[in-house]
Coordinates of C-alpha atoms (C1' of nucleotides) and ligand atoms in Angstrom, one line a residue:
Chain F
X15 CA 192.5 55.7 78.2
X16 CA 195.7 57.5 79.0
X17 CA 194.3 57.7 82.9
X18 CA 192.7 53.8 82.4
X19 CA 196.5 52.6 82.1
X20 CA 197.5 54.7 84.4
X21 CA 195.1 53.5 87.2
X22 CA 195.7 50.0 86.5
X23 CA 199.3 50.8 87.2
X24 CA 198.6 52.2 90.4
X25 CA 196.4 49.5 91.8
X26 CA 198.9 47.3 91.0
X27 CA 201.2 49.3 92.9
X28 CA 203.5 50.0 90.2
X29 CA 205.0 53.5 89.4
X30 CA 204.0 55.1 86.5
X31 CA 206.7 55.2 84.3
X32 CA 207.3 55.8 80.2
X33 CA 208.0 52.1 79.8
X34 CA 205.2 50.2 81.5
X35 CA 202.8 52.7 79.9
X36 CA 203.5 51.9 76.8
X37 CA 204.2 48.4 77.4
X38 CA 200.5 48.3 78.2
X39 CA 199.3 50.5 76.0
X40 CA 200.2 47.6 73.4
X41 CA 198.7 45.2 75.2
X42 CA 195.4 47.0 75.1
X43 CA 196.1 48.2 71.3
X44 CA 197.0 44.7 69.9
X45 CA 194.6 42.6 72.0
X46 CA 196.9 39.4 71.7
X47 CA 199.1 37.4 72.7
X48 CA 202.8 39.1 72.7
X49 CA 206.2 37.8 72.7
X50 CA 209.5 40.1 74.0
X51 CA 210.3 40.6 70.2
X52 CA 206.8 41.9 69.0
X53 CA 207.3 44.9 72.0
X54 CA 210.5 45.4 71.3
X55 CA 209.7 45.7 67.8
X56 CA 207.3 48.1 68.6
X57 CA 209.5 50.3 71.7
X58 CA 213.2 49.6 71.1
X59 CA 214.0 52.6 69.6
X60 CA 212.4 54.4 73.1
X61 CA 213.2 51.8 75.8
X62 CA 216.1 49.9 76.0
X63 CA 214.9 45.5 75.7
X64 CA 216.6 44.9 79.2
X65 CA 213.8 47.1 80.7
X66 CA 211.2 45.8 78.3
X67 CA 212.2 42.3 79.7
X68 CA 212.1 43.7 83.1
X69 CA 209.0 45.1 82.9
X70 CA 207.3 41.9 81.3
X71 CA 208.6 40.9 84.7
X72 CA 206.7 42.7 87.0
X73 CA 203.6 43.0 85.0
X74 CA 203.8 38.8 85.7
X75 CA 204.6 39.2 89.2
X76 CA 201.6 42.0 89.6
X77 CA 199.1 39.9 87.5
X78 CA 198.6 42.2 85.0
X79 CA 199.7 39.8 82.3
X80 CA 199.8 35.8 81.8
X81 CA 202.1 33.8 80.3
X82 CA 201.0 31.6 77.4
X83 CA 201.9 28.4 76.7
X84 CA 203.6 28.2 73.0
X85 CA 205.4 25.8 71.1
X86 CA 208.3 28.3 70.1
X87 CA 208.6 30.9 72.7
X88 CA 207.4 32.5 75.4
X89 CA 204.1 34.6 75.0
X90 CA 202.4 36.8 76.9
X91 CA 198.7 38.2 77.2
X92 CA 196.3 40.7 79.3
X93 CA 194.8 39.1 82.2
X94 CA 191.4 40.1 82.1
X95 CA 189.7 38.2 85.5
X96 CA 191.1 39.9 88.1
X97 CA 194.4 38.5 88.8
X98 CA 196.7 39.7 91.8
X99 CA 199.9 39.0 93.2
X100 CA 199.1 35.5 94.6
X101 CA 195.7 34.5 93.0
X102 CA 196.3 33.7 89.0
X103 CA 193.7 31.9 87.5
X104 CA 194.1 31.1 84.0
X105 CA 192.0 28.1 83.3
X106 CA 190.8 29.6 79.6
X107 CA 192.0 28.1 76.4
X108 CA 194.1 29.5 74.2
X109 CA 194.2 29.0 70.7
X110 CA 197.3 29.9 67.8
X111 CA 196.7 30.0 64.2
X112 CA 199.1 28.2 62.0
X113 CA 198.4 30.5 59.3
X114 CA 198.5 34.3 60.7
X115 CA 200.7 32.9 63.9
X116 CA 198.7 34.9 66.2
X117 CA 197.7 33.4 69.5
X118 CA 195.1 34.2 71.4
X119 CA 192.9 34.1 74.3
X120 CA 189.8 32.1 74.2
X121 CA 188.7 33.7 77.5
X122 CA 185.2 32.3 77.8
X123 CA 186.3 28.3 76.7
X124 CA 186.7 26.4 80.0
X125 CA 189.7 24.1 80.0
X126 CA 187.4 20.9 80.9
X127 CA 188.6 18.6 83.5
X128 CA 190.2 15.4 83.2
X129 CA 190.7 12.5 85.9
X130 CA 194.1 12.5 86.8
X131 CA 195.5 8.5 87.9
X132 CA 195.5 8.0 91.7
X133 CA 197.6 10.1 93.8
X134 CA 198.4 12.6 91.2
X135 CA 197.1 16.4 92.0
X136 CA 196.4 19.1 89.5
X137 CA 197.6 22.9 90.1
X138 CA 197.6 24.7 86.8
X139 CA 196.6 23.2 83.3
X140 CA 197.6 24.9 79.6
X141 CA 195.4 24.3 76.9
X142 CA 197.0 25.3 73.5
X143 CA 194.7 24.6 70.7
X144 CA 196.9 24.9 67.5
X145 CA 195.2 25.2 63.8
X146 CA 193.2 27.9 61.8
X147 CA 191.7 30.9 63.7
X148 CA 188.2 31.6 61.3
X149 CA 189.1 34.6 59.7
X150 CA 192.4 32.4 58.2
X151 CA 190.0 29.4 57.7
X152 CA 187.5 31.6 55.7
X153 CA 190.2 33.1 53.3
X154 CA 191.7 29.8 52.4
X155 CA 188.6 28.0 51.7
X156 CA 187.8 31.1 49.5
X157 CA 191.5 30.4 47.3
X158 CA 190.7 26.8 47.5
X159 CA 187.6 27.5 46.0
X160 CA 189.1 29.9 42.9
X161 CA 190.8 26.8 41.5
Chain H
X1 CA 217.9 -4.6 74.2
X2 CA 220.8 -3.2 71.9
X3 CA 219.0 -5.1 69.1
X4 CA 215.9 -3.3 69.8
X5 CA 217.6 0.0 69.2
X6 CA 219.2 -0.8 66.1
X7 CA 216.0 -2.2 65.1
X8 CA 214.2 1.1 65.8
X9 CA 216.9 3.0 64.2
X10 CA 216.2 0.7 60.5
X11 CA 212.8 0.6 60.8
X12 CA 213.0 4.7 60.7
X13 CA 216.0 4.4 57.6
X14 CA 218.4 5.7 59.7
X15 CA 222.2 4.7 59.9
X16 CA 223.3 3.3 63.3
X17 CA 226.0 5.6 65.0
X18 CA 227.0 6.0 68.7
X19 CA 225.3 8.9 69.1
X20 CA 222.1 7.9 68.1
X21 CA 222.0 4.3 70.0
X22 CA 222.7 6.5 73.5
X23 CA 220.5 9.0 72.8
X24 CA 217.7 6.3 71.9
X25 CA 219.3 4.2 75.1
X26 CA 219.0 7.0 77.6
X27 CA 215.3 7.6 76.5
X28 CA 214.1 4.2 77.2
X29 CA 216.0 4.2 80.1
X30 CA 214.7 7.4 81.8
X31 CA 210.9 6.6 80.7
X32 CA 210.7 10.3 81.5
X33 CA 210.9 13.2 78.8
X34 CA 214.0 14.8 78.4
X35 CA 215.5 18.5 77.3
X36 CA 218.7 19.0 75.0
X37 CA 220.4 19.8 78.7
X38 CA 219.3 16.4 80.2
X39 CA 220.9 14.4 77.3
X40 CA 223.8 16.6 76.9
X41 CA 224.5 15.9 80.8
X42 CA 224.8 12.1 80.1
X43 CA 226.8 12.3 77.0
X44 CA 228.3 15.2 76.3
X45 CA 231.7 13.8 76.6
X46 CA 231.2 11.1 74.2
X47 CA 229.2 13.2 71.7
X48 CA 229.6 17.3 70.5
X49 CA 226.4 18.8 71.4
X50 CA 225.4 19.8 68.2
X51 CA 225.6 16.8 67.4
X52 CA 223.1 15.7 69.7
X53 CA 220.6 18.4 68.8
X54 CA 220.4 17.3 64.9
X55 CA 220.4 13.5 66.5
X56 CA 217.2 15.1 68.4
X57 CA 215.9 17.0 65.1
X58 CA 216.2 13.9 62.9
X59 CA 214.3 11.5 65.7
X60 CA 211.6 14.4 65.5
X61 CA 211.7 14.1 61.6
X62 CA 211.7 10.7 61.7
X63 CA 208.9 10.5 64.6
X64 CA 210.9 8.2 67.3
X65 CA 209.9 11.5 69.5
X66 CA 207.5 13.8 69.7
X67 CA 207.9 17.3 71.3
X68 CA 206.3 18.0 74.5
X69 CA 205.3 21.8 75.2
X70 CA 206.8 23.1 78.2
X71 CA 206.6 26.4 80.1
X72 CA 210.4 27.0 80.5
X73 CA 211.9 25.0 77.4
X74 CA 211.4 22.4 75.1
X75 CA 211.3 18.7 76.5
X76 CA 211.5 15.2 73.7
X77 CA 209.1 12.3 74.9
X78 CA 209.5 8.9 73.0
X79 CA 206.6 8.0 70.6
X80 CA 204.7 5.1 72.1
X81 CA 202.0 4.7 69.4
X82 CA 203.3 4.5 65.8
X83 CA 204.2 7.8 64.5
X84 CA 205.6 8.3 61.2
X85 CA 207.6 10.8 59.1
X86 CA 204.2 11.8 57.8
X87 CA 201.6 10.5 60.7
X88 CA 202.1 11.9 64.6
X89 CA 199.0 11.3 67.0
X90 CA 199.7 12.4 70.2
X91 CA 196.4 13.4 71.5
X92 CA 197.5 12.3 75.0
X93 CA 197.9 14.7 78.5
X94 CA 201.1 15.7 79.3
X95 CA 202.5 16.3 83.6
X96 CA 204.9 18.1 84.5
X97 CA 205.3 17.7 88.4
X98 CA 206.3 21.4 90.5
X99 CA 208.4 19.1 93.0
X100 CA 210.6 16.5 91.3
X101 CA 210.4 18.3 88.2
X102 CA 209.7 15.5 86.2
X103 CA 207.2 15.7 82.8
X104 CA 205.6 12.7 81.7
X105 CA 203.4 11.3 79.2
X106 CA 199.9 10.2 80.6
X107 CA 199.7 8.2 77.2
X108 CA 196.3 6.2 78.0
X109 CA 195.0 10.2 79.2
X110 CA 192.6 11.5 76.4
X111 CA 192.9 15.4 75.5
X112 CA 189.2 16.1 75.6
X113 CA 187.6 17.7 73.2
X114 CA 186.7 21.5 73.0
X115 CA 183.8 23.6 71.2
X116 CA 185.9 26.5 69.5
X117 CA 184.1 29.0 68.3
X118 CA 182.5 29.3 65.1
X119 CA 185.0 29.4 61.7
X120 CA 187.9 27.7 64.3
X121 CA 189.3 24.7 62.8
X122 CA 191.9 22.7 65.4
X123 CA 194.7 20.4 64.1
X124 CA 196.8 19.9 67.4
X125 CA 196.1 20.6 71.1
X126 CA 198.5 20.0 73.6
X127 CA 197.3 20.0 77.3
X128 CA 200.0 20.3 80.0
X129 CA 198.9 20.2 83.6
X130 CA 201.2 20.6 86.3
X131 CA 200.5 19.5 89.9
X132 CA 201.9 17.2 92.0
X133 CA 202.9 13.7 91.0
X134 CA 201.6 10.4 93.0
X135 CA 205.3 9.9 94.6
X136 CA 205.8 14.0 95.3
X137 CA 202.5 14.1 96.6
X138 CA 202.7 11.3 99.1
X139 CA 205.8 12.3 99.9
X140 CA 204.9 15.7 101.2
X141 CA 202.0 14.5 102.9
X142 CA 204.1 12.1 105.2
X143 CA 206.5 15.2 105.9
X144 CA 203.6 17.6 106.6
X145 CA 202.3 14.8 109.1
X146 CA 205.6 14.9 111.2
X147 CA 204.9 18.1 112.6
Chain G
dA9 C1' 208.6 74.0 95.3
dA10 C1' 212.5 71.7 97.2
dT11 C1' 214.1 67.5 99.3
dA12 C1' 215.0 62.8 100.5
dA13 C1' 214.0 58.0 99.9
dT14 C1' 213.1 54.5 96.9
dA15 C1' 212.6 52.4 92.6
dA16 C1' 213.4 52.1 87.6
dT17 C1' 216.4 52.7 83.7
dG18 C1' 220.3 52.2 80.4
dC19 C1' 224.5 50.1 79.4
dA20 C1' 227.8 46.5 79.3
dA21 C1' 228.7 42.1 80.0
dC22 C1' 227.5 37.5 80.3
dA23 C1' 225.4 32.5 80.0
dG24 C1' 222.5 29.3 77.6
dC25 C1' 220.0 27.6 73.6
dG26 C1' 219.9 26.5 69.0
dT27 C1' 221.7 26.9 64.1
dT28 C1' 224.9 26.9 60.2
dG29 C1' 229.1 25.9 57.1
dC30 C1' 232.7 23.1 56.3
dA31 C1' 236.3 19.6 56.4
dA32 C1' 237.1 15.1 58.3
dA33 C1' 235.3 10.7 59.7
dT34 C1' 232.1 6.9 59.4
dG35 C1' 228.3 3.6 58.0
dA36 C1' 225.9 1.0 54.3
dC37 C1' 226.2 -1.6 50.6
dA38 C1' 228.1 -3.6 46.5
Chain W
dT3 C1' 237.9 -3.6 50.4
dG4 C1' 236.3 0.5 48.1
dT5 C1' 232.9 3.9 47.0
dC6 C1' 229.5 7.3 48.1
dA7 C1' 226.3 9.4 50.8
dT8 C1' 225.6 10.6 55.5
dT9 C1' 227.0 11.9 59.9
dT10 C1' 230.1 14.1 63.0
dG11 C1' 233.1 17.6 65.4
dC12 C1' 234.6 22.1 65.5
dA13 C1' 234.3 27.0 65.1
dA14 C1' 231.5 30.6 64.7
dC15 C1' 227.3 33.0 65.0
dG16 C1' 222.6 35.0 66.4
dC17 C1' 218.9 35.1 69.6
dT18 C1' 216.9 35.1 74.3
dG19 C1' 217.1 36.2 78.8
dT20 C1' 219.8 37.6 83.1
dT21 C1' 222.8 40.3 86.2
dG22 C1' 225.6 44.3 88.3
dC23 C1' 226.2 48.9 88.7
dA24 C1' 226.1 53.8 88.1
dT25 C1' 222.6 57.2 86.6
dT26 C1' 218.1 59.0 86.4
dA27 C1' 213.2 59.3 87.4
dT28 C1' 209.1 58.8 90.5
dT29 C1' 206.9 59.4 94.7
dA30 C1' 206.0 60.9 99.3
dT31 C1' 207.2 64.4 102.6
dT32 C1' 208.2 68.7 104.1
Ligands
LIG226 MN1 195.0 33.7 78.3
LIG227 MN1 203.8 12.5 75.1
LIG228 ZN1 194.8 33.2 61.6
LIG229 ZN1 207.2 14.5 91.3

DNA sequence: AATAATAATGCAACAGCGTTGCAAATGACA
DNA sequence: TGTCATTTGCAACGCTGTTGCATTATTATT
């Protein structure tokens, strides 16, 4: 794991440095969608937040991570196609849960195509699917249920 | 035209002040959707710009606007179909074109629907797909045909 | 293992966005 | 015209994200 994160560093052409390693390492560990604040909650007392932010940077840049469309801030999450430097592709849905706030990636939902009106070209579309993720759904139908 | 406004402005129970007349002027005018900074650029030396935020917050409230999600901030669209305090529906696609800038409404543009998976229950999607728009687009193909 | 070149970090400072509390001004309505 | 609830402007604040710069760490080379 330690050398997994690591590697992916290096083909990325990043150094390996305290910062970016654990920056990823919470990626892997959290498997969701991540603001600045949620790493910083987890790393400020280690890394200062200007780095944090600079190192969301990069990871961007590199393709490591993708940014997530969200109605109050800015997410990010794991790109796990193969994303480099100048080839992103992000056409997944993504899906946040009004009641545990998490968003994630729905990596294997296809945003589906629409027809655009004449003349008007497509280069990136964001899907954000908003509502209850089924782990919430199940617990509240279970409370709703009690009464 | 200035009846229209103030007409807008009772059906919704709110008072009629300066502020809210411009900003509810400047959004028919513009036909376009607009961020905090775009309003406070027209009127920011007739009106304190907290004012013009609450004016914003209360037209959200009040469903005159609806919010349109964004990758760098948060944009205000007027509400075509009839949206109330209680009632929003705006199912409908939303550009934002990488030349000019500009995000629009596609109102008669259909989000379509998505399978989630299993236990996933949606309440609101919002699709944003940026591109070109029909003007940009035609634009840049008469440029790229000069050389 | 020591060195040099390059890149990353921490810190301080800053700009922009959005919110709140409060006193003064204004709109609606009788 | 007067009353009362609402709205406004102002000052202050917190949060997010960026920049410049001196210091430190990583990497490749010897
Ligand atoms: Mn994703
Ligand atoms: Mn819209
Ligand atoms: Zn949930
Ligand atoms: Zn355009």
């Amino acid at each position: 794991m330690e050398q997994t994160i690591n590697d992916t560093l290096r083909e990325h052409n990043l150094r390996s440095t305290g910062c970016r390693e654990e920056v990823l390492q919470t990626f892997l560990a959290r498997a969701t969608a991540l603001s600045h604040g949620d790493l910083e909650g987890d790393l400020k007392d280690r890394f200062d937040r200007v780095t944090i932010y600079r190192t969301l940077k990069t990871f961007l840049e590199k393709g490591i991570i993708h940014k997530v469309l969200d109605d109050e801030g800015a997410r990010y999450a794991l790109c796990r196609e193969h994303c480099t430097e100048d080839d992103h592709h992000h056409d997944h849905v993504h899906f946040k849960c009004n009641e545990c706030g998490q968003t994630n990636c729905l990596e294997n939902l296809h945003v589906p195509a629409v027809q655009l009106p004449t003349g008007y070209r497509a280069q990136e579309t964001n899907l954000l699917i908003q509502g209850l993720c089924a782990d919430c759904a199940k617990s509240l139908d279970g409370r709703a249920r009690a009464f």
